[in-house]
Tab-separated table of N, CA and C in Angstrom:
chain	number	residue	atom	x	y	z
A	1	LEU	N	-13.260	34.221	163.932
A	1	LEU	CA	-15.016	34.235	164.158
A	1	LEU	C	-15.184	35.290	165.266
A	2	ALA	N	-13.987	35.124	166.563
A	2	ALA	CA	-14.446	35.711	167.665
A	2	ALA	C	-15.378	37.685	167.362
A	3	LYS	N	-14.962	38.010	166.437
A	3	LYS	CA	-15.322	39.292	166.209
A	3	LYS	C	-16.905	39.371	165.912
A	4	PHE	N	-17.496	37.841	165.419
A	4	PHE	CA	-18.854	37.486	165.181
A	4	PHE	C	-19.678	37.462	166.481
A	5	LYS	N	-18.898	36.809	167.745
A	5	LYS	CA	-19.637	36.547	168.680
A	5	LYS	C	-19.834	37.780	169.740
A	6	ASP	N	-18.897	38.223	169.466
A	6	ASP	CA	-18.855	39.672	170.586
A	6	ASP	C	-19.773	40.777	169.574
A	7	THR	N	-21.055	40.626	169.949
A	7	THR	CA	-21.918	41.460	169.417
A	7	THR	C	-22.277	43.121	170.042
A	8	THR	N	-21.368	42.721	171.370
A	8	THR	CA	-21.283	44.198	172.423
A	8	THR	C	-20.408	45.459	172.155
A	9	ARG	N	-19.656	44.964	170.945
A	9	ARG	CA	-18.713	46.189	170.503
A	9	ARG	C	-19.398	47.099	169.417
A	10	PRO	N	-18.450	48.450	170.205
A	10	PRO	CA	-18.979	49.366	169.685
A	10	PRO	C	-19.166	49.405	167.735
A	11	GLY	N	-20.357	49.874	166.964
A	11	GLY	CA	-20.257	49.801	165.977
A	11	GLY	C	-20.060	48.513	165.578
A	12	TYR	N	-20.760	47.309	166.109
A	12	TYR	CA	-20.755	45.860	165.813
A	12	TYR	C	-21.745	45.889	164.266
A	13	ARG	N	-20.876	45.659	163.347
A	13	ARG	CA	-22.027	45.566	162.173
A	13	ARG	C	-21.237	44.075	161.332
A	14	PRO	N	-22.293	43.044	161.272
A	14	PRO	CA	-22.110	41.514	160.674
A	14	PRO	C	-21.944	42.072	159.319
A	15	ALA	N	-22.206	42.886	158.382
A	15	ALA	CA	-21.724	42.676	156.697
A	15	ALA	C	-19.955	43.186	157.068
A	16	SER	N	-19.822	43.845	157.836
A	16	SER	CA	-18.360	44.477	157.547
A	16	SER	C	-17.779	42.802	157.933
A	17	TYR	N	-17.933	42.331	159.052
A	17	TYR	CA	-17.099	41.099	158.842
A	17	TYR	C	-17.147	40.166	158.385
A	18	LEU	N	-18.533	40.179	157.601
A	18	LEU	CA	-18.799	38.858	156.273
A	18	LEU	C	-17.841	38.960	155.386
A	19	GLY	N	-17.580	40.382	155.065
A	19	GLY	CA	-17.004	40.659	153.790
A	19	GLY	C	-15.407	40.190	153.926
A	20	GLU	N	-14.738	40.530	155.473
A	20	GLU	CA	-13.653	40.156	155.798
A	20	GLU	C	-13.544	38.581	155.386
A	21	VAL	N	-14.564	37.663	155.815
A	21	VAL	CA	-14.532	36.089	155.656
A	21	VAL	C	-14.265	35.826	154.108
A	22	GLU	N	-15.394	36.837	153.205
A	22	GLU	CA	-14.924	36.918	152.125
A	22	GLU	C	-13.696	36.588	151.272
A	23	LYS	N	-12.799	37.381	151.747
A	23	LYS	CA	-11.250	37.764	151.468
A	23	LYS	C	-10.456	36.267	151.961
A	24	LEU	N	-10.963	35.872	152.914
A	24	LEU	CA	-10.229	34.818	153.504
A	24	LEU	C	-9.887	33.247	152.445
A	25	ALA	N	-8.570	33.286	152.503
A	25	ALA	CA	-8.431	31.622	151.965
A	25	ALA	C	-9.313	30.484	152.411
A	26	VAL	N	-10.007	29.768	151.371
A	26	VAL	CA	-10.786	28.731	152.584
A	26	VAL	C	-9.947	27.563	153.341
A	27	VAL	N	-10.597	27.485	154.077
A	27	VAL	CA	-9.312	26.051	155.041
A	27	VAL	C	-10.309	25.366	155.278
A	28	PRO	N	-10.108	23.987	154.343
A	28	PRO	CA	-10.719	22.953	154.383
A	28	PRO	C	-11.687	22.560	155.869
A	29	ALA	N	-11.012	22.318	156.914
A	29	ALA	CA	-10.813	22.077	157.781
A	29	ALA	C	-11.955	22.888	158.740
A	30	ARG	N	-11.958	24.326	158.060
A	30	ARG	CA	-12.997	24.945	159.017
A	30	ARG	C	-14.136	25.274	157.976
A	31	GLN	N	-14.083	24.707	157.004
A	31	GLN	CA	-15.588	25.096	156.199
A	31	GLN	C	-16.765	25.004	156.346
A	32	GLY	N	-17.067	23.866	156.995
A	32	GLY	CA	-18.308	23.594	157.509
A	32	GLY	C	-18.337	24.617	158.553
A	33	GLU	N	-17.938	24.967	159.217
A	33	GLU	CA	-17.865	25.969	160.498
A	33	GLU	C	-18.532	27.035	159.729
A	34	ILE	N	-17.446	27.832	159.079
A	34	ILE	CA	-17.458	29.081	158.491
A	34	ILE	C	-18.905	29.063	157.497
A	35	GLU	N	-19.110	28.084	156.679
A	35	GLU	CA	-20.427	27.779	156.097
A	35	GLU	C	-21.805	27.580	156.865
A	36	ALA	N	-21.577	27.224	157.704
A	36	ALA	CA	-22.920	27.144	158.844
A	36	ALA	C	-23.097	28.620	159.535
A	37	LEU	N	-22.141	29.614	159.451
A	37	LEU	CA	-22.333	30.655	160.324
A	37	LEU	C	-23.269	31.459	159.000
A	38	LEU	N	-22.346	31.422	157.821
A	38	LEU	CA	-22.764	32.179	157.173
A	38	LEU	C	-23.953	32.019	156.918
A	39	ILE	N	-24.949	30.757	156.423
A	39	ILE	CA	-25.804	30.098	155.964
A	39	ILE	C	-26.978	30.647	157.540
A	40	GLU	N	-26.220	30.832	158.456
A	40	GLU	CA	-26.888	31.729	159.654
A	40	GLU	C	-27.295	33.145	159.521
A	41	TYR	N	-26.146	33.538	158.789
A	41	TYR	CA	-26.070	35.352	158.504
A	41	TYR	C	-27.268	35.799	157.519
A	42	LEU	N	-28.020	34.316	156.686
A	42	LEU	CA	-28.477	34.677	155.432
A	42	LEU	C	-29.912	34.629	155.932
A	43	GLY	N	-30.365	34.607	157.290
A	43	GLY	CA	-31.340	34.651	158.039
A	43	GLY	C	-31.394	35.920	158.577
A	44	SER	N	-30.791	37.170	158.423
A	44	SER	CA	-31.221	38.382	159.138
A	44	SER	C	-32.151	39.109	158.286
A	45	SER	N	-32.584	40.463	158.847
A	45	SER	CA	-33.511	41.010	158.439
A	45	SER	C	-32.798	42.170	158.075
A	46	ASP	N	-31.086	42.213	157.443
A	46	ASP	CA	-30.585	43.444	157.367
A	46	ASP	C	-30.403	42.291	155.796
A	47	GLN	N	-30.947	43.217	154.568
A	47	GLN	CA	-30.006	43.341	153.271
A	47	GLN	C	-28.784	43.211	153.072
A	48	PHE	N	-27.665	44.295	153.982
A	48	PHE	CA	-26.396	44.099	153.625
A	48	PHE	C	-25.826	42.914	154.124
A	49	THR	N	-26.399	42.715	155.197
A	49	THR	CA	-25.749	41.157	155.906
A	49	THR	C	-26.255	40.167	155.356
A	50	VAL	N	-27.548	39.635	155.062
A	50	VAL	CA	-27.245	38.995	153.876
A	50	VAL	C	-26.826	38.806	152.469
A	51	LYS	N	-26.820	39.932	151.857
A	51	LYS	CA	-25.865	40.173	151.037
A	51	LYS	C	-24.460	39.467	150.850
A	52	ALA	N	-23.940	39.933	151.853
A	52	ALA	CA	-22.498	39.605	152.490
A	52	ALA	C	-22.604	38.245	152.638
A	53	ALA	N	-23.534	37.413	153.460
A	53	ALA	CA	-23.339	36.532	153.434
A	53	ALA	C	-22.995	35.369	152.400
A	54	ALA	N	-24.223	35.564	151.630
A	54	ALA	CA	-24.212	35.316	150.030
A	54	ALA	C	-23.007	35.592	149.389
A	55	ASP	N	-22.796	36.478	149.619
A	55	ASP	CA	-21.251	36.568	148.593
A	55	ASP	C	-19.847	36.219	149.088
A	56	ALA	N	-20.093	35.578	150.535
A	56	ALA	CA	-19.245	34.892	151.142
A	56	ALA	C	-19.048	33.445	150.801
A	57	LEU	N	-20.445	33.104	150.637
A	57	LEU	CA	-20.833	31.539	150.514
A	57	LEU	C	-20.097	31.580	148.905
A	58	LYS	N	-19.986	32.334	148.127
A	58	LYS	CA	-19.360	31.722	146.933
A	58	LYS	C	-18.293	31.480	146.541
A	59	LYS	N	-17.374	31.723	147.830
A	59	LYS	CA	-16.391	30.535	148.373
A	59	LYS	C	-16.260	29.857	148.928
A	60	TRP	N	-17.061	30.080	150.091
A	60	TRP	CA	-17.078	29.071	151.288
A	60	TRP	C	-18.232	27.984	151.240
A	61	GLY	N	-19.172	27.872	150.370
A	61	GLY	CA	-20.323	27.631	150.326
A	61	GLY	C	-19.824	26.028	149.405
A	62	THR	N	-21.022	25.043	149.737
A	62	THR	CA	-21.343	23.918	149.380
A	62	THR	C	-22.952	24.015	149.064
A	63	GLU	N	-22.685	22.356	148.613
A	63	GLU	CA	-24.218	21.848	148.268
A	63	GLU	C	-24.752	22.263	149.910
A	64	ARG	N	-24.559	21.935	150.743
A	64	ARG	CA	-25.069	22.235	152.000
A	64	ARG	C	-26.417	23.645	152.161
A	65	CYS	N	-25.162	24.683	151.334
A	65	CYS	CA	-26.144	26.360	151.736
A	65	CYS	C	-27.041	26.089	150.513
A	66	VAL	N	-27.052	25.291	149.620
A	66	VAL	CA	-28.198	25.546	148.518
A	66	VAL	C	-29.441	25.541	148.382
A	67	PRO	N	-29.884	24.907	149.349
A	67	PRO	CA	-31.310	24.755	149.800
A	67	PRO	C	-31.532	25.855	150.439
A	68	VAL	N	-31.111	26.747	151.158
A	68	VAL	CA	-31.329	28.054	151.894
A	68	VAL	C	-31.000	29.169	150.574
A	69	LEU	N	-29.712	29.205	150.111
A	69	LEU	CA	-29.785	30.608	149.335
A	69	LEU	C	-30.824	30.038	148.143
A	70	CYS	N	-31.672	29.092	147.803
A	70	CYS	CA	-32.630	29.050	146.817
A	70	CYS	C	-33.915	29.648	147.299
A	71	GLU	N	-33.762	29.487	148.616
A	71	GLU	CA	-34.824	30.482	148.864
A	71	GLU	C	-34.808	31.889	149.044
A	72	LYS	N	-33.738	32.331	149.159
A	72	LYS	CA	-33.670	33.420	149.040
A	72	LYS	C	-33.858	34.577	147.745
A	73	LEU	N	-33.209	33.319	146.624
A	73	LEU	CA	-33.995	34.011	145.364
A	73	LEU	C	-35.663	34.510	145.254
A	74	SER	N	-36.484	34.871	146.092
A	74	SER	CA	-37.419	35.487	146.123
A	74	SER	C	-37.361	36.428	147.324
A	75	ASP	N	-36.316	36.878	147.582
A	75	ASP	CA	-36.097	37.851	148.556
A	75	ASP	C	-36.609	39.569	147.814
A	76	LYS	N	-36.820	40.182	148.270
A	76	LYS	CA	-37.742	41.925	147.797
A	76	LYS	C	-36.610	42.701	147.371
A	77	SER	N	-34.970	41.981	148.320
A	77	SER	CA	-34.215	43.480	147.688
A	77	SER	C	-32.625	42.642	146.298
A	78	SER	N	-33.312	43.513	145.307
A	78	SER	CA	-32.049	43.114	144.272
A	78	SER	C	-30.694	42.829	144.618
A	79	LEU	N	-30.173	43.321	145.737
A	79	LEU	CA	-28.930	43.648	145.932
A	79	LEU	C	-28.739	41.866	146.354
A	80	VAL	N	-30.120	41.310	147.398
A	80	VAL	CA	-29.768	40.050	147.826
A	80	VAL	C	-29.823	38.997	146.439
A	81	VAL	N	-30.720	39.015	145.729
A	81	VAL	CA	-31.095	38.382	145.148
A	81	VAL	C	-29.859	37.843	143.930
A	82	SER	N	-29.345	38.978	143.669
A	82	SER	CA	-27.840	39.083	143.093
A	82	SER	C	-26.975	38.652	143.305
A	83	ALA	N	-26.943	38.441	144.445
A	83	ALA	CA	-25.495	37.875	145.092
A	83	ALA	C	-26.130	36.456	145.346
A	84	VAL	N	-27.327	36.490	145.547
A	84	VAL	CA	-27.672	34.841	146.021
A	84	VAL	C	-27.779	33.910	144.513
A	85	CYS	N	-27.699	34.685	143.529
A	85	CYS	CA	-27.875	34.119	141.677
A	85	CYS	C	-25.782	33.554	141.723
A	86	GLN	N	-25.662	34.385	142.004
A	86	GLN	CA	-23.733	34.454	141.928
A	86	GLN	C	-23.170	33.378	142.577
A	87	SER	N	-23.591	33.384	143.597
A	87	SER	CA	-23.426	32.245	144.568
A	87	SER	C	-23.398	30.600	144.374
A	88	LEU	N	-25.281	30.855	143.911
A	88	LEU	CA	-25.298	29.388	143.191
A	88	LEU	C	-24.775	29.314	142.323
A	89	GLY	N	-23.922	30.260	141.570
A	89	GLY	CA	-23.768	30.268	139.638
A	89	GLY	C	-22.233	29.218	140.481
A	90	ALA	N	-21.565	29.768	141.498
A	90	ALA	CA	-20.095	29.642	142.073
A	90	ALA	C	-20.209	27.960	142.766
A	91	VAL	N	-21.182	27.692	143.505
A	91	VAL	CA	-20.958	26.588	144.094
A	91	VAL	C	-21.464	24.999	142.988
A	92	GLY	N	-22.372	25.921	142.293
A	92	GLY	CA	-22.012	25.167	140.732
A	92	GLY	C	-23.530	23.625	141.333
A	93	SER	N	-24.262	23.797	142.152
A	93	SER	CA	-25.120	22.313	142.423
A	93	SER	C	-26.768	22.668	141.572
A	94	GLU	N	-26.856	21.117	140.983
A	94	GLU	CA	-27.525	20.510	140.267
A	94	GLU	C	-28.699	21.183	140.872
A	95	LEU	N	-28.735	21.017	141.973
A	95	LEU	CA	-30.272	21.252	142.959
A	95	LEU	C	-30.877	22.840	142.938
A	96	ALA	N	-29.763	23.742	141.864
A	96	ALA	CA	-30.220	25.096	142.140
A	96	ALA	C	-30.571	25.330	140.498
A	97	VAL	N	-30.944	24.537	139.844
A	97	VAL	CA	-31.092	24.664	138.260
A	97	VAL	C	-32.913	25.541	138.462
A	98	VAL	N	-33.506	24.329	138.788
A	98	VAL	CA	-34.642	24.435	138.888
A	98	VAL	C	-35.551	25.740	139.584
A	99	PRO	N	-34.631	25.934	140.474
A	99	PRO	CA	-35.296	27.519	141.575
A	99	PRO	C	-34.712	28.643	140.734
A	100	LEU	N	-33.229	28.393	140.338
A	100	LEU	CA	-32.521	29.558	138.983
A	100	LEU	C	-33.715	30.033	137.852
A	101	VAL	N	-34.387	28.838	137.182
A	101	VAL	CA	-34.732	28.880	135.837
A	101	VAL	C	-36.398	30.025	136.360
A	102	GLU	N	-36.782	29.323	137.433
A	102	GLU	CA	-37.954	29.834	138.144
A	102	GLU	C	-37.599	31.260	138.102
A	103	ALA	N	-36.744	31.960	138.873
A	103	ALA	CA	-35.964	32.886	139.387
A	103	ALA	C	-36.450	33.865	137.804
A	104	LEU	N	-35.342	33.557	136.943
A	104	LEU	CA	-35.123	34.148	135.729
A	104	LEU	C	-36.639	34.888	134.911
A	105	ARG	N	-37.300	33.327	135.096
A	105	ARG	CA	-38.617	33.524	134.355
A	105	ARG	C	-39.401	34.937	135.133
A	106	GLY	N	-39.845	34.874	136.490
A	106	GLY	CA	-40.417	35.515	137.525
A	106	GLY	C	-39.733	36.775	137.697
A	107	ASN	N	-38.212	37.250	137.809
A	107	ASN	CA	-38.071	38.269	138.332
A	107	ASN	C	-36.550	38.993	137.562
A	108	ARG	N	-37.652	39.594	137.194
A	108	ARG	CA	-36.845	40.577	135.955
A	108	ARG	C	-35.240	41.175	136.374
A	109	LEU	N	-35.734	41.048	138.267
A	109	LEU	CA	-34.356	42.253	138.569
A	109	LEU	C	-33.216	40.458	138.826
A	110	ALA	N	-33.396	39.424	138.743
A	110	ALA	CA	-32.817	38.364	138.639
A	110	ALA	C	-32.565	37.836	137.677
A	111	ARG	N	-32.729	38.600	136.887
A	111	ARG	CA	-32.501	37.652	135.376
A	111	ARG	C	-31.330	37.202	134.710
A	112	TYR	N	-30.315	38.608	134.524
A	112	TYR	CA	-29.217	38.127	134.239
A	112	TYR	C	-28.127	37.490	134.905
A	113	GLU	N	-28.261	37.808	136.297
A	113	GLU	CA	-27.561	37.032	137.280
A	113	GLU	C	-28.355	35.325	137.732
A	114	ALA	N	-29.311	35.326	137.056
A	114	ALA	CA	-29.696	33.686	137.089
A	114	ALA	C	-29.276	33.031	135.531
A	115	GLN	N	-29.309	34.151	134.692
A	115	GLN	CA	-28.308	33.138	133.527
A	115	GLN	C	-26.960	33.534	133.439
A	116	LYS	N	-26.552	33.815	134.257
A	116	LYS	CA	-24.943	33.958	134.170
A	116	LYS	C	-24.871	32.082	135.238
A	117	ALA	N	-25.401	32.450	136.678
A	117	ALA	CA	-25.650	31.432	137.242
A	117	ALA	C	-25.873	29.860	136.671
A	118	LEU	N	-26.818	29.913	135.874
A	118	LEU	CA	-27.018	28.457	135.355
A	118	LEU	C	-25.947	27.743	133.839
A	119	ILE	N	-25.521	29.399	133.658
A	119	ILE	CA	-24.017	28.779	132.422
A	119	ILE	C	-23.477	28.314	133.221
A	120	ALA	N	-22.848	28.947	134.698
A	120	ALA	CA	-22.214	28.385	135.202
A	120	ALA	C	-22.079	26.624	135.514
A	121	ILE	N	-23.522	26.342	136.061
A	121	ILE	CA	-23.761	24.968	136.198
A	121	ILE	C	-23.329	24.331	135.194
A	122	GLY	N	-23.544	24.796	134.364
A	122	GLY	CA	-23.202	23.811	132.631
A	122	GLY	C	-24.305	22.620	132.689
A	123	PRO	N	-24.314	21.627	131.955
A	123	PRO	CA	-25.165	20.619	131.623
A	123	PRO	C	-25.953	20.859	131.912
A	124	ALA	N	-26.630	20.555	133.226
A	124	ALA	CA	-27.380	20.143	134.480
A	124	ALA	C	-28.373	21.541	134.129
A	125	ALA	N	-28.449	22.211	133.305
A	125	ALA	CA	-28.936	23.406	133.123
A	125	ALA	C	-29.920	22.990	131.520
A	126	GLU	N	-29.896	22.152	131.399
A	126	GLU	CA	-29.840	22.348	129.925
A	126	GLU	C	-31.413	21.724	129.727
A	127	GLY	N	-31.910	20.550	130.257
A	127	GLY	CA	-33.615	20.081	130.494
A	127	GLY	C	-34.330	21.089	130.899
A	128	PRO	N	-33.942	22.075	132.308
A	128	PRO	CA	-35.112	22.931	132.480
A	128	PRO	C	-34.938	24.241	131.812
A	129	ALA	N	-33.675	24.298	131.416
A	129	ALA	CA	-33.663	25.871	130.507
A	129	ALA	C	-34.436	25.765	128.700
A	130	THR	N	-34.537	24.461	128.431
A	130	THR	CA	-35.767	24.316	127.344
A	130	THR	C	-36.855	24.968	127.711
A	131	SER	N	-37.582	24.785	129.047
A	131	SER	CA	-38.916	25.483	128.986
A	131	SER	C	-38.862	26.643	128.578
A	132	LEU	N	-37.508	27.644	129.153
A	132	LEU	CA	-38.277	28.695	128.697
A	132	LEU	C	-37.681	28.991	127.307
A	133	LEU	N	-37.989	28.150	125.903
A	133	LEU	CA	-38.278	28.522	124.701
A	133	LEU	C	-39.575	28.811	124.469
A	134	GLY	N	-40.504	28.052	125.484
A	134	GLY	CA	-41.725	28.377	125.412
A	134	GLY	C	-42.608	29.887	126.066
A	135	ASP	N	-41.392	30.378	126.479
A	135	ASP	CA	-41.933	31.644	127.098
A	135	ASP	C	-42.617	32.499	126.205
A	136	THR	N	-43.214	33.751	126.739
A	136	THR	CA	-43.977	34.510	125.662
A	136	THR	C	-43.231	35.706	126.187
A	137	ASP	N	-42.585	35.663	127.358
A	137	ASP	CA	-41.676	37.040	127.012
A	137	ASP	C	-40.192	36.502	126.236
A	138	GLN	N	-39.953	37.739	125.570
A	138	GLN	CA	-38.800	37.523	124.347
A	138	GLN	C	-37.524	37.414	125.324
A	139	GLN	N	-37.594	38.233	126.320
A	139	GLN	CA	-36.110	37.938	127.121
A	139	GLN	C	-36.049	36.977	127.581
A	140	VAL	N	-36.855	36.411	128.347
A	140	VAL	CA	-36.756	35.130	128.744
A	140	VAL	C	-36.556	34.396	127.682
A	141	PHE	N	-37.312	34.446	126.887
A	141	PHE	CA	-36.895	33.199	125.768
A	141	PHE	C	-35.196	33.387	125.453
A	142	GLN	N	-35.231	34.803	124.813
A	142	GLN	CA	-33.689	35.171	124.456
A	142	GLN	C	-32.731	34.537	125.610
A	143	MET	N	-32.793	34.938	126.744
A	143	MET	CA	-31.832	34.631	127.465
A	143	MET	C	-31.872	32.418	127.507
A	144	GLY	N	-32.901	32.112	127.487
A	144	GLY	CA	-33.030	30.685	127.325
A	144	GLY	C	-32.178	30.078	126.521
A	145	CYS	N	-31.969	30.593	124.735
A	145	CYS	CA	-31.465	30.118	123.661
A	145	CYS	C	-30.310	30.355	124.049
A	146	ASP	N	-30.010	31.513	125.168
A	146	ASP	CA	-28.468	32.035	125.715
A	146	ASP	C	-27.609	30.879	126.296
A	147	ILE	N	-28.537	30.435	127.265
A	147	ILE	CA	-28.210	29.208	128.354
A	147	ILE	C	-27.991	27.914	127.078
A	148	LEU	N	-28.766	27.428	126.499
A	148	LEU	CA	-28.437	26.530	125.508
A	148	LEU	C	-27.633	26.487	124.519
A	149	ALA	N	-27.374	27.718	124.210
A	149	ALA	CA	-25.992	27.871	123.835
A	149	ALA	C	-24.884	27.442	124.466
A	150	ALA	N	-24.966	27.922	125.309
A	150	ALA	CA	-23.231	27.742	126.117
A	150	ALA	C	-23.625	26.856	127.065
A	151	THR	N	-24.372	25.941	127.458
A	151	THR	CA	-24.841	24.445	127.939
A	151	THR	C	-25.503	22.898	127.357
A	152	GLY	N	-26.081	23.704	126.624
A	152	GLY	CA	-26.788	22.891	125.942
A	152	GLY	C	-25.977	22.096	124.792
A	153	GLY	N	-26.640	20.693	124.425
A	153	GLY	CA	-26.480	19.547	124.175
A	153	GLY	C	-27.466	18.875	122.880
A	154	GLN	N	-26.977	17.382	122.658
A	154	GLN	CA	-28.079	16.703	122.027
A	154	GLN	C	-29.611	16.834	122.376
A	155	GLY	N	-29.597	17.116	123.587
A	155	GLY	CA	-31.338	17.228	124.268
A	155	GLY	C	-31.943	18.457	124.030
A	156	SER	N	-31.190	19.481	123.665
A	156	SER	CA	-32.003	20.849	123.306
A	156	SER	C	-32.348	21.006	122.002
A	157	ILE	N	-31.760	20.039	121.084
A	157	ILE	CA	-31.133	19.916	119.693
A	157	ILE	C	-33.279	20.395	119.354
A	158	VAL	N	-34.208	19.117	119.509
A	158	VAL	CA	-35.184	18.433	119.003
A	158	VAL	C	-36.312	19.978	119.331
A	159	GLU	N	-35.962	20.607	120.650
A	159	GLU	CA	-36.571	22.016	121.300
A	159	GLU	C	-36.408	23.357	120.541
A	160	LEU	N	-35.296	23.533	119.607
A	160	LEU	CA	-34.297	24.557	119.108
A	160	LEU	C	-35.085	23.986	117.823
A	161	GLU	N	-35.001	22.651	117.123
A	161	GLU	CA	-35.788	22.675	116.172
A	161	GLU	C	-37.032	22.907	115.287
A	162	GLY	N	-37.851	22.893	116.850
A	162	GLY	CA	-39.378	23.123	116.784
A	162	GLY	C	-39.651	24.686	116.820
A	163	VAL	N	-38.795	25.374	117.554
A	163	VAL	CA	-38.750	27.149	117.176
A	163	VAL	C	-38.170	26.951	115.593
A	164	MET	N	-37.572	26.504	115.227
A	164	MET	CA	-37.280	26.910	113.744
A	164	MET	C	-37.909	26.440	112.933
A	165	GLN	N	-39.270	26.027	113.549
A	165	GLN	CA	-40.582	25.818	112.049
A	165	GLN	C	-41.591	27.177	112.248
A	166	SER	N	-40.916	27.952	113.391
A	166	SER	CA	-42.034	28.871	113.590
A	166	SER	C	-42.174	30.033	112.926
A	167	SER	N	-42.820	30.498	112.132
A	167	SER	CA	-43.215	31.877	111.425
A	167	SER	C	-42.108	33.405	112.151
A	168	ASP	N	-42.121	33.260	113.487
A	168	ASP	CA	-41.113	34.202	114.289
A	168	ASP	C	-39.982	34.237	113.641
A	169	GLY	N	-39.576	35.411	113.034
A	169	GLY	CA	-38.644	35.809	112.489
A	169	GLY	C	-37.693	35.808	113.523
A	170	PHE	N	-37.754	36.568	114.466
A	170	PHE	CA	-36.780	36.576	115.668
A	170	PHE	C	-36.497	35.724	116.797
A	171	ARG	N	-37.191	34.592	117.009
A	171	ARG	CA	-37.526	33.700	117.697
A	171	ARG	C	-36.496	32.366	116.687
A	172	LYS	N	-36.545	32.594	115.330
A	172	LYS	CA	-36.173	31.421	114.950
A	172	LYS	C	-34.296	32.118	114.615
A	173	SER	N	-34.009	33.391	114.677
A	173	SER	CA	-32.841	33.923	114.608
A	173	SER	C	-31.801	33.456	116.020
A	174	LEU	N	-32.993	33.338	116.892
A	174	LEU	CA	-32.123	33.540	118.326
A	174	LEU	C	-31.991	31.811	118.711
A	175	ALA	N	-32.668	31.151	117.863
A	175	ALA	CA	-32.429	29.754	118.098
A	175	ALA	C	-31.623	29.037	117.068
A	176	ASP	N	-31.465	29.923	115.795
A	176	ASP	CA	-30.441	29.435	115.091
A	176	ASP	C	-28.726	29.606	115.738
A	177	ARG	N	-28.907	30.415	116.938
A	177	ARG	CA	-27.623	30.844	116.939
A	177	ARG	C	-26.631	29.303	117.369
């Protein structure tokens, strides 16, 4: 941590030090301290620093970092949004489900990573993911079906059966998986 505090060092680049933190084994006694530092770096104006902090939170993050990570889902950098989705999936908090569904629906660059994060979070994604079945965007609909195939249970059957009643063969074939 001393490297982070010495901003006068020649060539000081937080992103490179954050990459080192990501490689360290988690020490439970220091996890809160490291997580707080990483959350602080999520506020950087440098996309590489923010991405590196989000990457490190895959390992060091807990539910405490989820609200700040969710705010970063609307970042302009696809690098940042991708790393944030991966971190949210790794942390696995139910608090991230609705923001990830919104990111999947509204950010084409985040869709794949948001889908993977929702699958990683598991059954808690089922309810919000059923809302994707009503989307007019075919890719969003397909990703919703994929999420439900991986995480869904009895709660999504009624919604999927409703799709099966439609005349859209493409949607029926996806819902039938």
